[in-house]
Short mmCIF file of C-alpha atoms in Angstrom, two decimals:
data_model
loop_
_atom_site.label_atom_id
_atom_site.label_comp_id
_atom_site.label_asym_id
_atom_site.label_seq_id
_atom_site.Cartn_x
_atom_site.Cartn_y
_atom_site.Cartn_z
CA UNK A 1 308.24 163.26 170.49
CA UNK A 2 305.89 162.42 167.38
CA UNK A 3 303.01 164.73 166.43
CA UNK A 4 300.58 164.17 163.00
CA UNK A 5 298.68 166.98 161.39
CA UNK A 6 296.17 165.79 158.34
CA UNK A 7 295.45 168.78 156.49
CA UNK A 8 292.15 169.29 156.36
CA UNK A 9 289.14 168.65 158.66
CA UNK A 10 286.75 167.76 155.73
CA UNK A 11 287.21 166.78 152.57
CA UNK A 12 283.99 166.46 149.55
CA UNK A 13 284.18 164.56 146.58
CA UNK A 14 281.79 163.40 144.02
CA UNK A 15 281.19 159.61 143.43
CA UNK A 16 283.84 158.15 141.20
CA UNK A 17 286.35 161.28 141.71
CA UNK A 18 289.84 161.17 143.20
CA UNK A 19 290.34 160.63 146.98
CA UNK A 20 293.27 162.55 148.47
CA UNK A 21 293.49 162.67 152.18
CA UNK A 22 296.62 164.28 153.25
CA UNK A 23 298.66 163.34 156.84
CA UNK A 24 302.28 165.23 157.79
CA UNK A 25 304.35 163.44 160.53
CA UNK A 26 306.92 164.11 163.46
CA UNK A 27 309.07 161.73 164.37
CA UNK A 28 312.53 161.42 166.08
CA UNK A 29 313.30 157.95 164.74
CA UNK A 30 312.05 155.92 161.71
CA UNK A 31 308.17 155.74 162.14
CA UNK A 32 305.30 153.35 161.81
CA UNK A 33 302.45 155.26 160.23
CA UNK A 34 298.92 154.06 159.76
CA UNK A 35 295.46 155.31 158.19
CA UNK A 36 292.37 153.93 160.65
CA UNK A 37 288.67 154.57 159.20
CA UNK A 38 285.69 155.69 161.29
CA UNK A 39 282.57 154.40 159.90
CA UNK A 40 279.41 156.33 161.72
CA UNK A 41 279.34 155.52 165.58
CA UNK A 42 282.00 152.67 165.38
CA UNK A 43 285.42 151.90 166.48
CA UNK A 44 287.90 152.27 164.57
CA UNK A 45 289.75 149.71 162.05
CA UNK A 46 292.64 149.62 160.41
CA UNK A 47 293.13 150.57 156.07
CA UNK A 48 296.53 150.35 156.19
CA UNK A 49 300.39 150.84 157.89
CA UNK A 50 303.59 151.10 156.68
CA UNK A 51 306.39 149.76 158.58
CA UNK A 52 309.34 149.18 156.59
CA UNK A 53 310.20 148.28 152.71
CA UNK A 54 308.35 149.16 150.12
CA UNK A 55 306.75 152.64 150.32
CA UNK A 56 303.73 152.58 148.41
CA UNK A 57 301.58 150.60 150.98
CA UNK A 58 297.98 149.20 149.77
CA UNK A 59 295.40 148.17 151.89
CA UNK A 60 291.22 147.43 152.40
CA UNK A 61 288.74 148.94 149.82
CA UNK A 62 290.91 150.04 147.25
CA UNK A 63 292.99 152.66 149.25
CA UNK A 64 296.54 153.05 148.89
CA UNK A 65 299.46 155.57 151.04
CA UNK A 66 302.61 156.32 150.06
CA UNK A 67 305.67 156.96 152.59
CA UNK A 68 307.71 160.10 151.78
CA UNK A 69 310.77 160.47 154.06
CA UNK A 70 311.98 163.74 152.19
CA UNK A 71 308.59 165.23 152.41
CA UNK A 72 307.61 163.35 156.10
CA UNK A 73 304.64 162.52 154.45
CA UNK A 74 302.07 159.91 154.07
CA UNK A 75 299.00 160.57 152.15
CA UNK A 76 296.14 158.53 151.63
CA UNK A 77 294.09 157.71 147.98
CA UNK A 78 291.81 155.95 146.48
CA UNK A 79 291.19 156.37 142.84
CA UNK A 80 287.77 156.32 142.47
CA UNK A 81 285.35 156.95 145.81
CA UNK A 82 282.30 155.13 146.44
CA UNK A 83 279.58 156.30 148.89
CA UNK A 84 280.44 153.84 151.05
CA UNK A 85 283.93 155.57 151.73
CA UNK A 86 281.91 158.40 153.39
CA UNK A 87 283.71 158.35 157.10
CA UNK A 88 286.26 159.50 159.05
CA UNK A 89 290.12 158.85 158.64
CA UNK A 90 292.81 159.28 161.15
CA UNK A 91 296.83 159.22 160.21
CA UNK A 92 298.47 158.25 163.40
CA UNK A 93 302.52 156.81 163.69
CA UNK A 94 304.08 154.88 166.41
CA UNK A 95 308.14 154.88 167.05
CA UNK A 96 307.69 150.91 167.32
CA UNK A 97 308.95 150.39 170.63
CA UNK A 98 307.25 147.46 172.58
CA UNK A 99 303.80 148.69 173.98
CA UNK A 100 304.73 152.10 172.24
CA UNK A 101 301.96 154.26 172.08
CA UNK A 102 300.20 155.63 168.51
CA UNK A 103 299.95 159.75 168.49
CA UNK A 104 296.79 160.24 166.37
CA UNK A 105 296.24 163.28 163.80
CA UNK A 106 292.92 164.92 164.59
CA UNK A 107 290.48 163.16 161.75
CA UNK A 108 289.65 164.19 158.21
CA UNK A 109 285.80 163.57 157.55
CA UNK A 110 285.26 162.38 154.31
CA UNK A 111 281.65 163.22 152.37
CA UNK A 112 281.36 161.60 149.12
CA UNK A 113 278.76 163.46 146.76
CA UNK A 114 276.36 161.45 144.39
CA UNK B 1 287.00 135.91 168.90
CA UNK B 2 285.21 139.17 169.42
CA UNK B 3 288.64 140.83 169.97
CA UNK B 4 287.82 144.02 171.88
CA UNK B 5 284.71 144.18 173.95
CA UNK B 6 283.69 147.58 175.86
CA UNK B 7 280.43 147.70 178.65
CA UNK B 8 278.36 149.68 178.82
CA UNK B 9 277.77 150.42 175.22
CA UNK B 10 276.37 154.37 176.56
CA UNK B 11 275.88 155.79 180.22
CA UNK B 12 274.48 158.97 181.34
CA UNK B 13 275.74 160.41 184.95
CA UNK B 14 275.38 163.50 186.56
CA UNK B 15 278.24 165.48 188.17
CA UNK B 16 279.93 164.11 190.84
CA UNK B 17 278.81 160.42 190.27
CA UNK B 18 281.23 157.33 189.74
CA UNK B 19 281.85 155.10 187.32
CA UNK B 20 283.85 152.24 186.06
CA UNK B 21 284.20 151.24 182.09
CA UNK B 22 285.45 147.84 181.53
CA UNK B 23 287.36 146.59 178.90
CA UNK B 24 288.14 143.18 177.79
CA UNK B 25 290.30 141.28 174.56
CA UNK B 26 290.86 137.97 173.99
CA UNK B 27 293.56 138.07 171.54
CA UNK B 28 296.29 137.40 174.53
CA UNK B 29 297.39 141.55 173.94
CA UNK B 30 300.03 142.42 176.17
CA UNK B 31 299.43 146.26 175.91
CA UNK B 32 296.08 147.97 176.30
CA UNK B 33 294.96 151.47 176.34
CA UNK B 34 292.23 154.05 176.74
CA UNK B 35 291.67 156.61 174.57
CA UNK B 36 288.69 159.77 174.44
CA UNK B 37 287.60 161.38 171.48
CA UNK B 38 286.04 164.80 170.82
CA UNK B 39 284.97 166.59 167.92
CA UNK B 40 288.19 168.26 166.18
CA UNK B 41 290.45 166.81 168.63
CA UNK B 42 291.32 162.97 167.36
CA UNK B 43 291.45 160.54 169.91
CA UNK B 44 294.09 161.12 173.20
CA UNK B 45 295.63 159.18 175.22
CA UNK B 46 294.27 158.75 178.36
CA UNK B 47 296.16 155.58 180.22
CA UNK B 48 297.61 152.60 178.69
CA UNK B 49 299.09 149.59 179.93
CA UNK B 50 302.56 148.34 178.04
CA UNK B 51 302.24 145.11 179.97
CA UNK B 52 300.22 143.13 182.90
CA UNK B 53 301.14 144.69 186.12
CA UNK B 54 302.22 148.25 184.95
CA UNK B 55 299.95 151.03 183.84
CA UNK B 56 300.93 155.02 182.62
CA UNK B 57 299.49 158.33 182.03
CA UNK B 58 298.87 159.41 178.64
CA UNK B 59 297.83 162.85 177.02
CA UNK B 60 295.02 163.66 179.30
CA UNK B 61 295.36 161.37 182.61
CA UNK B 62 293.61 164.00 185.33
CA UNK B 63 290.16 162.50 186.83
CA UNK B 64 290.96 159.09 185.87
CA UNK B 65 292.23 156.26 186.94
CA UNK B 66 292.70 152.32 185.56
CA UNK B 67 293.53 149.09 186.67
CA UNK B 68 294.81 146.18 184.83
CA UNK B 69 293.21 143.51 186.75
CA UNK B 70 294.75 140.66 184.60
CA UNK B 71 296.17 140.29 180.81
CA UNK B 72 292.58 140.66 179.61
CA UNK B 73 291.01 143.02 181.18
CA UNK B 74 291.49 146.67 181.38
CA UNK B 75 289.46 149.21 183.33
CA UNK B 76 289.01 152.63 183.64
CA UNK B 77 286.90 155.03 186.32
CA UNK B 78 285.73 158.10 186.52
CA UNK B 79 286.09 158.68 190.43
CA UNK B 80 284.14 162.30 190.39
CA UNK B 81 282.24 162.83 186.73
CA UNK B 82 282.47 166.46 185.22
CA UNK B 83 280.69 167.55 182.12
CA UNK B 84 284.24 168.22 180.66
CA UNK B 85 284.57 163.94 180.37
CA UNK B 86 281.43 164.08 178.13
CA UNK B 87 282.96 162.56 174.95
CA UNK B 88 283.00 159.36 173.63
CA UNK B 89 285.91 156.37 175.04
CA UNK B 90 287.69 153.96 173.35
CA UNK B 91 289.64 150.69 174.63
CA UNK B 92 292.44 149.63 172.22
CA UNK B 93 294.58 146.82 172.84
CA UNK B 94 298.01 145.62 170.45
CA UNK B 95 300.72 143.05 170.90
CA UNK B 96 302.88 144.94 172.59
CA UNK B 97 305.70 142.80 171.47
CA UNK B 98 309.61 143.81 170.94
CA UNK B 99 309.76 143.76 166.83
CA UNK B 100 305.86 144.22 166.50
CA UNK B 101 304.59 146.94 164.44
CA UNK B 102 302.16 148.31 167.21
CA UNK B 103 298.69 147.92 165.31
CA UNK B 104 296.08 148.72 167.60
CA UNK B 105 292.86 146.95 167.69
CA UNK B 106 289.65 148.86 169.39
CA UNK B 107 286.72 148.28 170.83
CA UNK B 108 283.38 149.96 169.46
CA UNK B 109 283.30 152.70 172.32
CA UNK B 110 281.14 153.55 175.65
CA UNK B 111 279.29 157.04 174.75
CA UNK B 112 279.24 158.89 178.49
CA UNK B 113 277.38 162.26 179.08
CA UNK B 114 277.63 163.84 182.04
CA UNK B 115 274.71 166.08 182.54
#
């Protein structure tokens, strides 16, 4: 079974500050993990996924994860926010099966400050 | 392409009344599935279809029920609407292929209340 817990339901920063949106996974066999963003009564799209290789993963607008095994970790930043980051993320991972299903951490809503 | 496509874009019903919400890709998916969200509670699984012809019960299956009419086209109904399925549902459809990283792709979402 997989499970994802992000840390926090909200999250402030100021403009120009440091994001750090943090996502702890579950998983019985090597994972897929993913960051999808929320933007005000949308769908959702994906940032970002690591599958395998390299574990520093970069993806749209400037946002970056890293994969941590040891820790079961995969945290999403951005180094400098911008108003227009102001949404709300989801972590989710897959076990990469065909037609596998993605378990979904319950959302970090992200306010960026002027 | 407009990828994933979702009718009606909101709906209001009042208990007890049926509905159907369609869903439709064009990016010859072989897996599709429907997802709910709800304040605090990240989006769950509802159904999902691995491939044409089969269909399973996710997270929270109970006063649903889909049909995958064809490759494209994946629908869900709401035989007997409570205000408990008051949220807001998503259609997501992926590859679904043996080696493929499992990205999902969604639709923008059918906001129901049920009043």
């Amino acid at each position: 079974a997989q499970s994802v817990t992000q840390l926090g339901s909200h999250v402030s920063v100021s403009e120009g500050a440091l994001v750090l949106l943090r996502c702890n996974y579950s998983s019985s066999v090597p994972p897929y993990l993913f960051w999808y963003v929320q933007y005000p009564n949308q769908g959702l799209q994906l940032l970002l996924k690591y599958t395998t290789g390299a574990t520093l993963v970069k993806g749209i607008n400037g946002f970056e994860a890293e994969f941590k095994k040891s820790e079961t970790s995969f945290h999403l930043t951005k180094p400098s926010a911008h108003m227009s980051d102001a949404a709300e993320y989801f972590c989710a991972v897959s076990d990469g099966t065909s037609g596998s299903r993605l378990t979904f951490g319950e959302g970090t809503q992200l306010t960026v400050n002027p | 392409n407009a990828g994933v496509t979702q009718t009606p874009k909101f709906q209001v019903l009042k208990t007890g009344q049926s509905m159907t919400l369609q869903c439709a890709q064009d990016m010859n998916h072989n897996s599709m599935y429907w997802y709910r969200q709800d304040p605090g509670m990240g989006l769950r699984l509802i159904y999902y279809s691995a491939s044409e012809g089969t269909t399973d019960k996710g997270e929270v299956p109970n006063g649903y029920n889909v049909s995958r009419l064809n490759k494209r086209e994946f629908s869900l109904r709401l035989e007997s609407a409570a205000p408990s399925q008051t949220s807001v549902y998503f259609c997501a459809s992926t590859p679904g292929l043996a080696g493929s990283y499992n990205e999902q792709f969604f639709g923008p979402g059918t906001r129901l209340t049920v009043l």
